[in-house]
Short mmCIF file of C-alpha atoms and ligand atoms in Angstrom, two decimals:
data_model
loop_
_atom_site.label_atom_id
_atom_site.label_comp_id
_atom_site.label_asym_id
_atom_site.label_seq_id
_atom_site.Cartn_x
_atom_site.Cartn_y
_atom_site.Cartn_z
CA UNK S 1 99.49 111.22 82.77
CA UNK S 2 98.92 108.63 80.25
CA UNK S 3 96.05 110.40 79.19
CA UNK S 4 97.69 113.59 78.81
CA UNK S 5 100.47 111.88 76.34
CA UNK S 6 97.88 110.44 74.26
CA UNK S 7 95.96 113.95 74.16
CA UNK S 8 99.56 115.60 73.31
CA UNK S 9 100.40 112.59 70.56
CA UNK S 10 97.11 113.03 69.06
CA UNK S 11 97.61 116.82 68.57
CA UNK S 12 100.91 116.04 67.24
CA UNK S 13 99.62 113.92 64.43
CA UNK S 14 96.37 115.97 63.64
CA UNK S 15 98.81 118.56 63.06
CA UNK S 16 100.51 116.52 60.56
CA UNK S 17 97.17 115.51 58.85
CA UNK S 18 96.27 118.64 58.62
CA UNK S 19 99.03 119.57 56.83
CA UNK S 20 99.07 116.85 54.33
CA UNK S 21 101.96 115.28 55.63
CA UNK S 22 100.76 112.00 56.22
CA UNK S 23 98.07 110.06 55.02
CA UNK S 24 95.37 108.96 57.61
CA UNK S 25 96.06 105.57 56.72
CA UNK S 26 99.78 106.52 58.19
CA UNK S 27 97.81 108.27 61.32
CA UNK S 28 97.53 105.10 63.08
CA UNK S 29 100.97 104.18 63.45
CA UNK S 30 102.28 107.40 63.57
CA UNK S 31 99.91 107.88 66.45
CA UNK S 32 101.57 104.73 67.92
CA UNK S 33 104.62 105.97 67.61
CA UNK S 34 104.21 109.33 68.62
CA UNK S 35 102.57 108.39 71.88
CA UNK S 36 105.48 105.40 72.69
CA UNK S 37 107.87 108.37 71.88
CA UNK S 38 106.09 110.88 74.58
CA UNK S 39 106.04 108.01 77.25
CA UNK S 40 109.25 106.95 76.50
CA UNK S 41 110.26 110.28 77.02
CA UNK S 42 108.31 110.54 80.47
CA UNK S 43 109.13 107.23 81.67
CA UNK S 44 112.65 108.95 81.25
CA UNK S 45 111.92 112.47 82.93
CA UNK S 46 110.26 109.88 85.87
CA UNK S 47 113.01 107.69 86.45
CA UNK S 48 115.57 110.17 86.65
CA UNK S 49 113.70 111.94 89.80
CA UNK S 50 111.52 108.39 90.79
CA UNK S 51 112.64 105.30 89.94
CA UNK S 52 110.40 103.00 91.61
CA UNK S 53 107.35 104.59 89.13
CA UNK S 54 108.65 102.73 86.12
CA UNK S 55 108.16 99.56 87.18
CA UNK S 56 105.61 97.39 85.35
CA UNK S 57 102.17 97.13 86.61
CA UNK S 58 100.84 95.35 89.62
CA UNK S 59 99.81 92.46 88.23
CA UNK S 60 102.32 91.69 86.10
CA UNK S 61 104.80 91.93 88.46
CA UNK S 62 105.61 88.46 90.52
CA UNK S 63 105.66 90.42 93.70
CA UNK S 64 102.01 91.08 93.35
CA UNK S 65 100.82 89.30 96.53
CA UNK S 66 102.72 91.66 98.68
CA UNK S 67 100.04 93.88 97.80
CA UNK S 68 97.66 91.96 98.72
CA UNK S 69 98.79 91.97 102.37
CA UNK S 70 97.95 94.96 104.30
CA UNK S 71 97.61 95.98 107.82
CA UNK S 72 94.30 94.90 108.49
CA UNK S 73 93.46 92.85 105.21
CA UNK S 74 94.52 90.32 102.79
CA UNK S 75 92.94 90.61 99.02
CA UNK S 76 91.92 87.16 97.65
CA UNK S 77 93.80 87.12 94.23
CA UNK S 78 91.06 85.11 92.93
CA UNK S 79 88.73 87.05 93.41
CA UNK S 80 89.62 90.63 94.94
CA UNK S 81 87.45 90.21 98.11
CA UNK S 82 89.30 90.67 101.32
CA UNK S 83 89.72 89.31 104.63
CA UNK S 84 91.18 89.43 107.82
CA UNK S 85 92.68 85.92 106.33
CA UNK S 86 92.37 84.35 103.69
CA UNK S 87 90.79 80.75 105.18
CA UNK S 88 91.47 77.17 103.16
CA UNK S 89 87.19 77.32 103.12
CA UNK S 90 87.40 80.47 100.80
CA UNK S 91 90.07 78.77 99.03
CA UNK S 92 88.32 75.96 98.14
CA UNK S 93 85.48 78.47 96.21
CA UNK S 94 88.49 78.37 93.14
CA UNK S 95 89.51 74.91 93.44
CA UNK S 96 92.62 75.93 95.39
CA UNK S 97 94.26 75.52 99.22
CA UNK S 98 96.43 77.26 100.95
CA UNK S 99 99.43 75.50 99.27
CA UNK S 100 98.43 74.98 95.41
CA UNK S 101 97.75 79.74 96.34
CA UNK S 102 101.11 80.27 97.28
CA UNK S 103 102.43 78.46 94.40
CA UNK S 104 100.13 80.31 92.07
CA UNK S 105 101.15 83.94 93.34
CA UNK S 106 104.94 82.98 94.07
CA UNK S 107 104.04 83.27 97.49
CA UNK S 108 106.90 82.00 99.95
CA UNK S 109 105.74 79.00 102.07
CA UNK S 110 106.74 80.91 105.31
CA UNK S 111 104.23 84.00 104.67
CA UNK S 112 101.21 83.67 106.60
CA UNK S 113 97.83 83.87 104.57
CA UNK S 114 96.53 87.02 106.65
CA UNK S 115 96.76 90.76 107.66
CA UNK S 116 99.58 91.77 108.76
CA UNK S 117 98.07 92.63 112.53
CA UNK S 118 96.30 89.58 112.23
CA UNK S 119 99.57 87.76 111.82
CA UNK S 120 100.77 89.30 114.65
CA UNK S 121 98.13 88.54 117.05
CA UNK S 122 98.69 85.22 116.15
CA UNK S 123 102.55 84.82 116.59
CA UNK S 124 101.62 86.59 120.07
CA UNK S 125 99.06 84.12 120.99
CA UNK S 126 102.06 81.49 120.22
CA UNK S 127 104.10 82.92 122.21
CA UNK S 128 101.95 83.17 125.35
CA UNK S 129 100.62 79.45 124.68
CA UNK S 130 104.09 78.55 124.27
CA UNK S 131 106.79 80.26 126.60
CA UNK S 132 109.18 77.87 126.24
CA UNK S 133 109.61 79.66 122.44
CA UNK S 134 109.15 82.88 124.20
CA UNK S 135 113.25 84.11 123.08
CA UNK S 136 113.24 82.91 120.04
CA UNK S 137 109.38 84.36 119.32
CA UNK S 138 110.64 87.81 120.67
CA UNK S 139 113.04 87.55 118.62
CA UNK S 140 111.58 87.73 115.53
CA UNK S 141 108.78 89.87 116.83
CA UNK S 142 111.80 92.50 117.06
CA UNK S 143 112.68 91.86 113.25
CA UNK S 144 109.66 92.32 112.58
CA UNK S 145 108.88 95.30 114.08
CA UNK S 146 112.38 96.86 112.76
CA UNK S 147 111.02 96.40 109.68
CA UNK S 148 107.81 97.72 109.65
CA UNK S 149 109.49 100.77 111.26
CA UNK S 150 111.97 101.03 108.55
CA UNK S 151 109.56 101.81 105.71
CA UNK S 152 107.78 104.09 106.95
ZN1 LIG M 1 88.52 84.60 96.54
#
């Protein structure tokens, strides 16, 4: 889409060159502005039907890890290799544990540095290692699942 805006501001301004309207020293800027206009105007037209689109990009957002964290994977942020956790070794490879990565990301000290089923197995192994925690662990196994369930 971005592309498209760009193609349609550049149009826009040729036109104007064209037609002695504007210098091509002027095309720069006006090509700036014409193409800030068009997504201004589409970031608009996209909110009004999507909101969630106009947020910023994934990176620059401080929810970025979340990302990260998938079913079956976890994405280093270092380095964008993934695992089925994301081990203190690997961590070490850019000078960093488990701790000094969550505080990097703004990644909460409760979220476990693996996949999401990975996670899971784990919490069950706890639980079967552990019955004494077996009501609170199904518990939050429950939570858990109600949420998963809830977005999609
Ligand atoms: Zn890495």
């Amino acid at each position: 889409m971005t592309q498209s805006l760009l193609e349609m501001a550049k149009e826009l301004v040729t036109e104007q060159i064209r037609k002695n309207h504007v210098s091509s020293d002027a095309a720069q800027s006006l090509l700036r502005d014409t193409h800030a206009t068009l997504q201004n105007l589409h970031r608009m037209e996209v909110a009004s039907t999507a909101p969630m689109s106009t947020q910023a990009p994934e990176e620059d957002t401080p929810d970025a890890w979340k990302r990260s964290i998938t079913k079956y994977t976890i994405r280093c942020m270092e380095c964008g290799d993934s695992f089925k956790q994301l081990s203190t070794r690997h961590l070490r490879i850019h000078d960093l544990d488990a701790r000094a990565y969550r505080v990097k990301y703004g990644i909460p000290r409760t979220q476990a540095l693996s996949s999401l089923t990975a996670t899971a197995r784990r919490r069950e192994l706890a639980r079967q290692i552990r019955p004494w925690e077996k009501a609170a662990s199904m518990r939050s196994t429950a939570k858990n699942k109600a949420k998963t369930s809830a977005k999609k």
